[in-house]
N, CA, C and O atoms as a DFTB+ gen file, in Angstrom:
592 C
 N C O
     1  1       0.816      -1.193       0.000
     2  2       0.000       0.000       0.000
     3  2       0.866       1.266       0.000
     4  3       0.579       2.225      -0.716
     5  1       1.934       1.252       0.819
     6  2       2.825       2.423       0.860
     7  2       3.478       2.661      -0.498
     8  3       3.643       3.801      -0.931
     9  1       3.845       1.566      -1.158
    10  2       4.462       1.686      -2.477
    11  2       3.496       2.341      -3.458
    12  3       3.893       3.208      -4.237
    13  1       2.244       1.936      -3.422
    14  2       1.234       2.504      -4.311
    15  2       1.048       3.995      -4.019
    16  3       0.973       4.804      -4.943
    17  1       0.976       4.350      -2.756
    18  2       0.835       5.751      -2.368
    19  2       2.059       6.556      -2.816
    20  3       1.923       7.668      -3.327
    21  1       3.241       5.994      -2.624
    22  2       4.467       6.657      -3.069
    23  2       4.458       6.842      -4.582
    24  3       4.795       7.917      -5.077
    25  1       4.077       5.806      -5.317
    26  2       4.038       5.868      -6.776
    27  2       3.040       6.925      -7.251
    28  3       3.342       7.694      -8.164
    29  1       1.871       6.968      -6.650
    30  2       0.857       7.968      -7.025
    31  2       1.369       9.367      -6.723
    32  3       1.190      10.276      -7.534
    33  1       2.001       9.555      -5.572
    34  2       2.560      10.871      -5.215
    35  2       3.651      11.282      -6.189
    36  3       3.695      12.428      -6.636
    37  1       4.529      10.347      -6.517
    38  2       5.596      10.626      -7.470
    39  2       5.019      10.974      -8.838
    40  3       5.483      11.910      -9.490
    41  1       4.025      10.237      -9.265
    42  2       3.378      10.498     -10.556
    43  2       2.765      11.904     -10.566
    44  3       2.942      12.642     -11.535
    45  1       2.062      12.275      -9.525
    46  2       1.448      13.613      -9.438
    47  2       2.521      14.695      -9.461
    48  3       2.365      15.714     -10.134
    49  1       3.614      14.472      -8.724
    50  2       4.697      15.455      -8.721
    51  2       5.266      15.640     -10.119
    52  3       5.487      16.770     -10.555
    53  1       5.506      14.538     -10.827
    54  2       6.068      14.616     -12.180
    55  2       5.112      15.372     -13.102
    56  3       5.549      16.219     -13.881
    57  1       3.830      15.080     -13.023
    58  2       2.845      15.758     -13.872
    59  2       2.823      17.250     -13.545
    60  3       2.840      18.071     -14.462
    61  1       2.785      17.616     -12.288
    62  2       2.758      19.033     -11.904
    63  2       4.052      19.714     -12.318
    64  3       4.019      20.828     -12.841
    65  1       5.181      19.074     -12.096
    66  2       6.462      19.662     -12.481
    67  2       6.529      19.866     -13.992
    68  3       6.930      20.930     -14.463
    69  1       6.138      18.849     -14.742
    70  2       6.150      18.941     -16.205
    71  2       5.239      20.076     -16.670
    72  3       5.619      20.865     -17.536
    73  1       4.046      20.157     -16.100
    74  2       3.087      21.195     -16.467
    75  2       3.662      22.585     -16.168
    76  3       3.536      23.491     -16.993
    77  1       4.283      22.763     -15.013
    78  2       4.833      24.077     -14.659
    79  2       6.000      24.447     -15.571
    80  3       6.181      25.617     -15.905
    81  1       6.786      23.460     -15.970
    82  2       7.890      23.741     -16.883
    83  2       7.381      24.098     -18.271
    84  3       7.962      24.932     -18.966
    85  1       6.297      23.460     -18.658
    86  2       5.724      23.710     -19.970
    87  2       5.263      25.153     -20.105
    88  3       5.393      25.749     -21.174
    89  1       4.726      25.715     -19.032
    90  2       4.203      27.069     -19.090
    91  2       5.178      28.082     -18.509
    92  3       4.769      29.175     -18.117
    93  1       6.425      27.748     -18.447
    94  2       7.421      28.672     -17.922
    95  2       7.946      29.559     -19.036
    96  3       7.444      29.540     -20.161
    97  1       8.938      30.316     -18.710
    98  2       9.494      31.255     -19.691
    99  2      10.534      30.586     -20.591
   100  3      11.464      31.241     -21.062
   101  1      10.378      29.291     -20.829
   102  2      11.297      28.577     -21.720
   103  2      11.066      28.909     -23.182
   104  3      11.860      28.532     -24.044
   105  1       9.999      29.601     -23.454
   106  2       9.652      29.955     -24.827
   107  2       9.898      31.436     -25.053
   108  3       9.828      32.240     -24.124
   109  1      10.185      31.784     -26.294
   110  2      10.432      33.174     -26.628
   111  2       9.203      33.844     -27.218
   112  3       8.303      33.185     -27.738
   113  1       9.186      35.160     -27.127
   114  2       8.093      35.948     -27.692
   115  2       8.354      36.206     -29.173
   116  3       9.494      36.419     -29.587
   117  1       7.286      36.183     -29.962
   118  2       7.419      36.424     -31.396
   119  2       6.787      37.742     -31.826
   120  3       7.134      38.265     -32.885
   121  1       5.882      38.284     -31.046
   122  2       5.264      39.567     -31.353
   123  2       3.990      39.476     -32.162
   124  3       3.700      38.452     -32.779
   125  1       3.227      40.567     -32.152
   126  2       1.925      40.589     -32.806
   127  2       2.013      40.485     -34.321
   128  3       1.056      40.055     -34.965
   129  1       3.124      40.865     -34.889
   130  2       3.266      40.774     -36.347
   131  2       3.157      39.331     -36.808
   132  3       2.567      39.052     -37.852
   133  1       3.717      38.426     -36.046
   134  2       3.645      37.003     -36.386
   135  2       2.209      36.504     -36.214
   136  3       1.714      35.744     -37.046
   137  1       1.550      36.921     -35.158
   138  2       0.160      36.506     -34.928
   139  2      -0.742      37.037     -36.039
   140  3      -1.681      36.371     -36.477
   141  1      -0.430      38.254     -36.478
   142  2      -1.234      38.915     -37.510
   143  2      -1.238      38.141     -38.828
   144  3      -2.197      38.245     -39.593
   145  1      -0.199      37.376     -39.106
   146  2      -0.124      36.624     -40.356
   147  2      -1.386      35.800     -40.588
   148  3      -1.858      35.698     -41.720
   149  1      -1.924      35.223     -39.546
   150  2      -3.166      34.446     -39.668
   151  2      -4.346      35.180     -39.042
   152  3      -5.432      35.241     -39.618
   153  1      -4.118      35.733     -37.859
   154  2      -5.206      36.334     -37.092
   155  2      -5.504      37.770     -37.508
   156  3      -6.182      38.501     -36.786
   157  1      -4.998      38.174     -38.667
   158  2      -5.319      39.474     -39.232
   159  2      -6.244      39.340     -40.420
   160  3      -6.393      40.270     -41.212
   161  1      -6.861      38.188     -40.540
   162  2      -7.747      37.918     -41.674
   163  2      -9.213      38.014     -41.241
   164  3      -9.610      37.449     -40.222
   165  1      -9.997      38.727     -42.023
   166  2     -11.417      38.886     -41.710
   167  2     -12.156      37.555     -41.660
   168  3     -13.122      37.408     -40.911
   169  1     -11.712      36.593     -42.445
   170  2     -12.389      35.297     -42.515
   171  2     -12.419      34.581     -41.170
   172  3     -13.313      33.771     -40.923
   173  1     -11.452      34.868     -40.297
   174  2     -11.437      34.218     -38.979
   175  2     -11.626      35.210     -37.841
   176  3     -11.301      34.906     -36.693
   177  1     -12.145      36.384     -38.145
   178  2     -12.486      37.338     -37.091
   179  2     -11.528      38.497     -36.912
   180  3     -11.793      39.388     -36.104
   181  1     -10.438      38.512     -37.630
   182  2      -9.441      39.572     -37.568
   183  2      -9.160      40.046     -36.131
   184  3      -9.393      41.202     -35.779
   185  1      -8.663      39.131     -35.337
   186  2      -8.329      39.440     -33.946
   187  2      -7.267      40.531     -33.861
   188  3      -7.256      41.313     -32.911
   189  1      -6.388      40.586     -34.836
   190  2      -5.357      41.634     -34.843
   191  2      -5.995      43.016     -34.914
   192  3      -5.593      43.918     -34.180
   193  1      -6.962      43.191     -35.769
   194  2      -7.634      44.486     -35.925
   195  2      -8.314      44.896     -34.615
   196  3      -8.272      46.063     -34.224
   197  1      -8.931      43.939     -33.952
   198  2      -9.581      44.207     -32.667
   199  2      -8.538      44.639     -31.642
   200  3      -8.744      45.610     -30.913
   201  1      -7.421      43.919     -31.585
   202  2      -6.350      44.270     -30.644
   203  2      -5.793      45.657     -30.971
   204  3      -5.597      46.468     -30.066
   205  1      -5.538      45.938     -32.249
   206  2      -4.925      47.209     -32.644
   207  2      -5.783      48.409     -32.262
   208  3      -5.257      49.504     -32.065
   209  1      -7.084      48.219     -32.157
   210  2      -7.989      49.308     -31.779
   211  2      -8.200      49.389     -30.270
   212  3      -8.925      50.259     -29.788
   213  1      -7.574      48.492     -29.534
   214  2      -7.791      48.423     -28.083
   215  2      -6.740      49.202     -27.309
   216  3      -5.679      49.520     -27.849
   217  1      -7.024      49.510     -26.054
   218  2      -6.016      50.158     -25.198
   219  2      -4.752      49.321     -25.016
   220  3      -3.679      49.869     -24.762
   221  1      -4.870      48.000     -25.143
   222  2      -3.688      47.144     -24.998
   223  2      -2.607      47.516     -26.007
   224  3      -1.420      47.514     -25.681
   225  1      -3.016      47.834     -27.225
   226  2      -2.052      48.172     -28.282
   227  2      -1.317      49.474     -27.982
   228  3      -0.225      49.708     -28.500
   229  1      -1.906      50.309     -27.159
   230  2      -1.299      51.604     -26.815
   231  2      -0.690      51.632     -25.409
   232  3      -0.250      52.681     -24.940
   233  1      -0.667      50.494     -24.753
   234  2      -0.223      50.436     -23.359
   235  2       1.199      50.957     -23.159
   236  3       1.471      51.653     -22.180
   237  1       2.095      50.630     -24.067
   238  2       3.476      51.114     -23.937
   239  2       3.558      52.599     -24.271
   240  3       4.283      53.349     -23.617
   241  1       2.823      53.016     -25.279
   242  2       2.869      54.419     -25.718
   243  2       2.451      55.387     -24.618
   244  3       2.992      56.488     -24.521
   245  1       1.492      54.982     -23.791
   246  2       1.035      55.897     -22.739
   247  2       2.130      56.179     -21.716
   248  3       2.061      57.172     -20.992
   249  1       3.130      55.320     -21.653
   250  2       4.236      55.556     -20.715
   251  2       5.061      56.777     -21.109
   252  3       5.856      57.268     -20.307
   253  1       4.887      57.269     -22.316
   254  2       5.602      58.461     -22.772
   255  2       4.820      59.746     -22.585
   256  3       5.310      60.820     -22.933
   257  1       3.623      59.657     -22.046
   258  2       2.796      60.847     -21.860
   259  2       3.220      61.619     -20.607
   260  3       3.878      61.086     -19.714
   261  1       2.829      62.860     -20.577
   262  2       3.132      63.697     -19.408
   263  2       2.492      63.126     -18.144
   264  3       3.090      63.148     -17.069
   265  1       1.277      62.619     -18.286
   266  2       0.585      62.039     -17.131
   267  2       1.381      60.870     -16.564
   268  3       1.549      60.759     -15.350
   269  1       1.872      59.997     -17.443
   270  2       2.656      58.837     -16.996
   271  2       3.944      59.298     -16.323
   272  3       4.359      58.734     -15.311
   273  1       4.564      60.310     -16.881
   274  2       5.808      60.827     -16.292
   275  2       5.565      61.393     -14.908
   276  3       6.393      61.226     -14.012
   277  1       4.428      62.067     -14.723
   278  2       4.095      62.616     -13.394
   279  2       3.827      61.503     -12.393
   280  3       4.269      61.567     -11.246
   281  1       3.101      60.485     -12.834
   282  2       2.834      59.344     -11.945
   283  2       4.149      58.673     -11.568
   284  3       4.373      58.363     -10.398
   285  1       5.013      58.448     -12.542
   286  2       6.306      57.811     -12.284
   287  2       7.145      58.650     -11.337
   288  3       7.770      58.127     -10.414
   289  1       7.155      59.930     -11.568
   290  2       7.933      60.841     -10.710
   291  2       7.446      60.772      -9.266
   292  3       8.249      60.847      -8.336
   293  1       6.128      60.630      -9.074
   294  2       5.565      60.585      -7.720
   295  2       6.010      59.351      -6.933
   296  3       5.907      59.319      -5.706
   297  1       6.503      58.338      -7.644
   298  2       6.996      57.130      -6.969
   299  2       8.485      56.915      -7.245
   300  3       8.994      55.796      -7.184
   301  1       9.155      58.005      -7.546
   302  2      10.612      58.017      -7.752
   303  2      11.081      57.141      -8.918
   304  3      12.106      56.466      -8.820
   305  1      10.338      57.157      -9.999
   306  2      10.737      56.452     -11.216
   307  2      11.106      57.506     -12.246
   308  3      10.292      58.363     -12.591
   309  1      12.328      57.438     -12.730
   310  2      12.821      58.459     -13.660
   311  2      12.212      58.314     -15.054
   312  3      11.789      59.304     -15.651
   313  1      12.166      57.103     -15.569
   314  2      11.681      56.886     -16.925
   315  2      10.730      55.691     -16.956
   316  3      11.180      54.546     -16.898
   317  1       9.425      55.940     -17.045
   318  2       8.477      54.822     -17.032
   319  2       8.638      53.879     -18.221
   320  3       8.264      52.710     -18.123
   321  1       9.177      54.349     -19.327
   322  2       9.325      53.497     -20.513
   323  2      10.458      52.478     -20.375
   324  3      10.584      51.571     -21.197
   325  1      11.272      52.627     -19.348
   326  2      12.355      51.666     -19.151
   327  2      12.344      51.034     -17.761
   328  3      13.249      50.275     -17.415
   329  1      11.334      51.342     -16.974
   330  2      11.268      50.825     -15.610
   331  2      10.499      49.504     -15.562
   332  3       9.389      49.411     -16.087
   333  1      11.079      48.501     -14.944
   334  2      10.468      47.168     -14.915
   335  2       9.117      47.162     -14.203
   336  3       8.237      46.377     -14.557
   337  1       8.945      48.023     -13.208
   338  2       7.647      48.075     -12.521
   339  2       6.550      48.537     -13.473
   340  3       5.438      48.009     -13.443
   341  1       6.852      49.500     -14.302
   342  2       5.873      50.005     -15.270
   343  2       5.673      48.999     -16.404
   344  3       4.547      48.734     -16.826
   345  1       6.770      48.453     -16.881
   346  2       6.715      47.536     -18.018
   347  2       6.037      46.213     -17.683
   348  3       5.549      45.522     -18.577
   349  1       6.004      45.861     -16.417
   350  2       5.359      44.595     -16.046
   351  2       3.882      44.587     -16.425
   352  3       3.304      43.520     -16.631
   353  1       3.268      45.756     -16.518
   354  2       1.869      45.842     -16.945
   355  2       1.716      46.424     -18.347
   356  3       0.746      46.110     -19.036
   357  1       2.637      47.250     -18.775
   358  2       2.486      47.993     -20.021
   359  2       3.186      47.377     -21.223
   360  3       3.151      47.949     -22.312
   361  1       3.822      46.222     -21.050
   362  2       4.511      45.568     -22.170
   363  2       4.456      44.053     -22.003
   364  3       4.619      43.536     -20.898
   365  1       4.229      43.361     -23.088
   366  2       4.232      41.893     -23.077
   367  2       5.569      41.386     -22.545
   368  3       6.630      41.860     -22.949
   369  1       5.504      40.434     -21.648
   370  2       6.721      39.864     -21.073
   371  2       7.444      40.812     -20.154
   372  3       8.623      40.613     -19.859
   373  1       6.750      41.853     -19.690
   374  2       7.367      42.806     -18.781
   375  2       8.487      43.604     -19.421
   376  3       9.343      44.155     -18.728
   377  1       8.481      43.664     -20.743
   378  2       9.515      44.417     -21.449
   379  2      10.798      43.639     -21.632
   380  3      11.833      44.223     -21.950
   381  1      10.752      42.327     -21.437
   382  2      11.958      41.504     -21.521
   383  2      12.493      41.347     -22.941
   384  3      13.649      40.970     -23.130
   385  1      11.662      41.631     -23.934
   386  2      12.089      41.502     -25.323
   387  2      12.029      42.870     -25.989
   388  3      10.945      43.388     -26.257
   389  1      13.185      43.449     -26.255
   390  2      13.264      44.794     -26.828
   391  2      12.612      44.893     -28.203
   392  3      12.191      45.976     -28.610
   393  1      12.523      43.786     -28.917
   394  2      11.942      43.803     -30.259
   395  2      10.433      44.011     -30.252
   396  3       9.869      44.490     -31.236
   397  1       9.776      43.656     -29.157
   398  2       8.316      43.771     -29.119
   399  2       7.808      44.734     -28.054
   400  3       6.596      44.886     -27.895
   401  1       8.681      45.369     -27.342
   402  2       8.266      46.228     -26.229
   403  2       7.294      47.317     -26.659
   404  3       6.360      47.643     -25.926
   405  1       7.509      47.881     -27.843
   406  2       6.657      48.984     -28.292
   407  2       5.258      48.527     -28.695
   408  3       4.389      49.364     -28.938
   409  1       5.024      47.223     -28.770
   410  2       3.698      46.700     -29.092
   411  2       2.723      46.862     -27.941
   412  3       1.513      46.727     -28.126
   413  1       3.238      47.150     -26.756
   414  2       2.360      47.241     -25.599
   415  2       1.986      45.861     -25.109
   416  3       2.835      44.975     -25.007
   417  1       0.722      45.682     -24.809
   418  2       0.230      44.412     -24.306
   419  2      -0.321      43.640     -25.493
   420  3      -1.472      43.822     -25.890
   421  1       0.514      42.778     -26.053
   422  2       0.159      42.026     -27.250
   423  2      -0.491      40.698     -26.947
   424  3      -0.791      40.380     -25.796
   425  1      -0.701      39.939     -27.979
   426  2      -1.375      38.639     -27.895
   427  2      -0.740      37.730     -26.841
   428  3      -1.433      37.066     -26.070
   429  1       0.587      37.717     -26.830
   430  2       1.311      36.781     -25.976
   431  2       1.271      37.144     -24.499
   432  3       1.666      36.338     -23.657
   433  1       0.807      38.329     -24.172
   434  2       0.659      38.697     -22.763
   435  2      -0.328      37.757     -22.085
   436  3      -0.157      37.421     -20.913
   437  1      -1.345      37.334     -22.798
   438  2      -2.324      36.378     -22.265
   439  2      -2.080      34.958     -22.776
   440  3      -2.155      33.991     -22.019
   441  1      -1.790      34.851     -24.055
   442  2      -1.664      33.528     -24.672
   443  2      -0.331      32.854     -24.387
   444  3      -0.195      31.648     -24.594
   445  1       0.653      33.607     -23.917
   446  2       1.967      33.050     -23.626
   447  2       2.911      33.178     -24.805
   448  3       2.469      33.360     -25.940
   449  1       4.213      33.085     -24.544
   450  2       5.211      33.217     -25.611
   451  2       4.970      32.216     -26.735
   452  3       4.852      31.015     -26.491
   453  1       4.897      32.715     -27.965
   454  2       4.473      31.892     -29.088
   455  2       5.558      31.271     -29.934
   456  3       5.288      30.804     -31.041
   457  1       6.770      31.256     -29.441
   458  2       7.893      30.754     -30.232
   459  2       7.610      29.414     -30.909
   460  3       7.987      29.220     -32.065
   461  1       6.966      28.507     -30.225
   462  2       6.697      27.186     -30.778
   463  2       5.248      27.071     -31.259
   464  3       5.006      26.660     -32.393
   465  1       4.289      27.429     -30.408
   466  2       2.892      27.165     -30.753
   467  2       2.346      28.028     -31.877
   468  3       1.288      27.710     -32.421
   469  1       3.029      29.115     -32.249
   470  2       2.490      29.988     -33.305
   471  2       2.477      29.320     -34.675
   472  3       1.757      29.761     -35.572
   473  1       3.253      28.279     -34.841
   474  2       3.330      27.610     -36.142
   475  2       2.008      26.920     -36.461
   476  3       1.441      26.222     -35.620
   477  1       1.529      27.119     -37.669
   478  2       0.223      26.583     -38.056
   479  2       0.131      25.074     -37.863
   480  3      -0.919      24.577     -37.459
   481  1       1.188      24.343     -38.138
   482  2       1.122      22.889     -37.975
   483  2       0.985      22.471     -36.516
   484  3       0.666      21.317     -36.229
   485  1       1.219      23.385     -35.607
   486  2       1.054      23.098     -34.176
   487  2      -0.368      23.408     -33.722
   488  3      -0.977      22.584     -33.040
   489  1      -0.916      24.568     -34.077
   490  2      -2.193      24.956     -33.486
   491  2      -3.381      25.033     -34.433
   492  3      -4.460      25.463     -34.025
   493  1      -3.213      24.636     -35.665
   494  2      -4.346      24.630     -36.590
   495  2      -4.751      23.195     -36.874
   496  3      -3.932      22.366     -37.271
   497  1      -6.023      22.921     -36.663
   498  2      -6.591      21.622     -37.009
   499  2      -7.946      21.913     -37.637
   500  3      -8.894      22.284     -36.945
   501  1      -8.031      21.743     -38.937
   502  2      -9.252      22.078     -39.653
   503  2     -10.421      21.150     -39.319
   504  3     -11.577      21.484     -39.579
   505  1     -10.120      20.002     -38.751
   506  2     -11.173      19.045     -38.388
   507  2     -11.677      19.237     -36.967
   508  3     -12.821      18.905     -36.655
   509  1     -10.816      19.778     -36.101
   510  2     -11.197      19.940     -34.698
   511  2     -10.460      21.132     -34.094
   512  3      -9.258      21.073     -33.838
   513  1     -11.189      22.193     -33.876
   514  2     -10.597      23.387     -33.263
   515  2     -10.020      23.060     -31.886
   516  3      -8.957      23.561     -31.519
   517  1     -10.723      22.222     -31.130
   518  2     -10.263      21.853     -29.795
   519  2      -8.940      21.090     -29.848
   520  3      -8.071      21.308     -29.003
   521  1      -8.775      20.206     -30.821
   522  2      -7.510      19.469     -30.951
   523  2      -6.355      20.422     -31.245
   524  3      -5.271      20.295     -30.676
   525  1      -6.600      21.374     -32.136
   526  2      -5.572      22.370     -32.430
   527  2      -5.209      23.171     -31.198
   528  3      -4.033      23.425     -30.935
   529  1      -6.213      23.565     -30.448
   530  2      -5.999      24.308     -29.208
   531  2      -5.163      23.493     -28.223
   532  3      -4.212      24.010     -27.636
   533  1      -5.516      22.232     -28.045
   534  2      -4.792      21.385     -27.095
   535  2      -3.347      21.163     -27.535
   536  3      -2.454      21.110     -26.689
   537  1      -3.099      21.032     -28.830
   538  2      -1.716      20.908     -29.313
   539  2      -0.941      22.186     -29.003
   540  3       0.220      22.128     -28.596
   541  1      -1.576      23.330     -29.194
   542  2      -0.905      24.595     -28.898
   543  2      -0.573      24.692     -27.410
   544  3       0.512      25.143     -27.043
   545  1      -1.496      24.274     -26.564
   546  2      -1.251      24.291     -25.117
   547  2      -0.062      23.393     -24.778
   548  3       0.762      23.750     -23.936
   549  1       0.031      22.247     -25.417
   550  2       1.154      21.335     -25.168
   551  2       2.482      21.940     -25.609
   552  3       3.545      21.499     -25.172
   553  1       2.420      22.949     -26.473
   554  2       3.634      23.581     -26.983
   555  2       3.813      25.003     -26.450
   556  3       4.460      25.831     -27.092
   557  1       3.243      25.285     -25.281
   558  2       3.536      26.531     -24.592
   559  2       2.454      27.577     -24.537
   560  3       2.620      28.570     -23.829
   561  1       1.350      27.411     -25.245
   562  2       0.287      28.402     -25.152
   563  2      -0.411      28.286     -23.800
   564  3      -0.680      27.182     -23.326
   565  1      -0.700      29.416     -23.190
   566  2      -1.422      29.391     -21.929
   567  2      -2.847      28.912     -22.155
   568  3      -3.514      29.371     -23.083
   569  1      -3.319      27.998     -21.323
   570  2      -4.690      27.504     -21.474
   571  2      -5.668      28.545     -20.958
   572  3      -5.807      28.715     -19.747
   573  1      -6.346      29.245     -21.859
   574  2      -7.180      30.360     -21.426
   575  2      -8.665      30.180     -21.670
   576  3      -9.456      30.995     -21.196
   577  1      -9.079      29.144     -22.391
   578  2     -10.502      29.058     -22.689
   579  2     -11.218      27.940     -21.945
   580  3     -12.376      27.648     -22.242
   581  1     -10.564      27.321     -21.002
   582  2     -11.229      26.354     -20.147
   583  2     -11.379      24.962     -20.705
   584  3     -12.090      24.146     -20.119
   585  1     -10.737      24.657     -21.817
   586  2     -10.759      23.289     -22.343
   587  2      -9.572      22.558     -21.734
   588  3      -8.427      22.988     -21.879
   589  1      -9.844      21.468     -21.064
   590  2      -8.753      20.728     -20.418
   591  2      -8.343      19.549     -21.235
   592  3      -7.438      18.812     -20.845
C-alpha cells in the first residue's frame, strides 16, 4: 500500500512539475506581427484588428505621456518606458524583449510566448478546433478558454 501511495505521489509530482515547466518562460516571444499573419484575416475574425484598436495596443505608448511621467515621478521612477515596474503591466513579457516592447500588451501577454505554438502545424486543425488548441497548449500556449 505504501508503495502505491508513493508511486501515485511521485506520478502527481512529475505531472505538476512537467506542467509548470511547460508554461514557464522557456519559450520566446514572437510579437503581434507574427500573430497577424493568420489572425489578421477577416475570414477568422481579424483578432489583430480588434487588438490594434484596443487600449492594450497603446499600453506602452502611454508611458511616454506627461501624465505617466508625473505618476512615475511621484513614486521616484525616472523613466516609465524603461522601468520594470511600469513595463510589467504595459509591455508583453514585462519588457523583456526589446523587439516587441513597443507593441504594448500584445497577444502573448495572455496567450503566452508563441515561439513554438504559433506555427500553423502546431495549433491549426481544420477538423477539430479543440484538438488544435490542445496541441498549442502542449507547446507553450497558456490555457485560457477552459478546455482541459
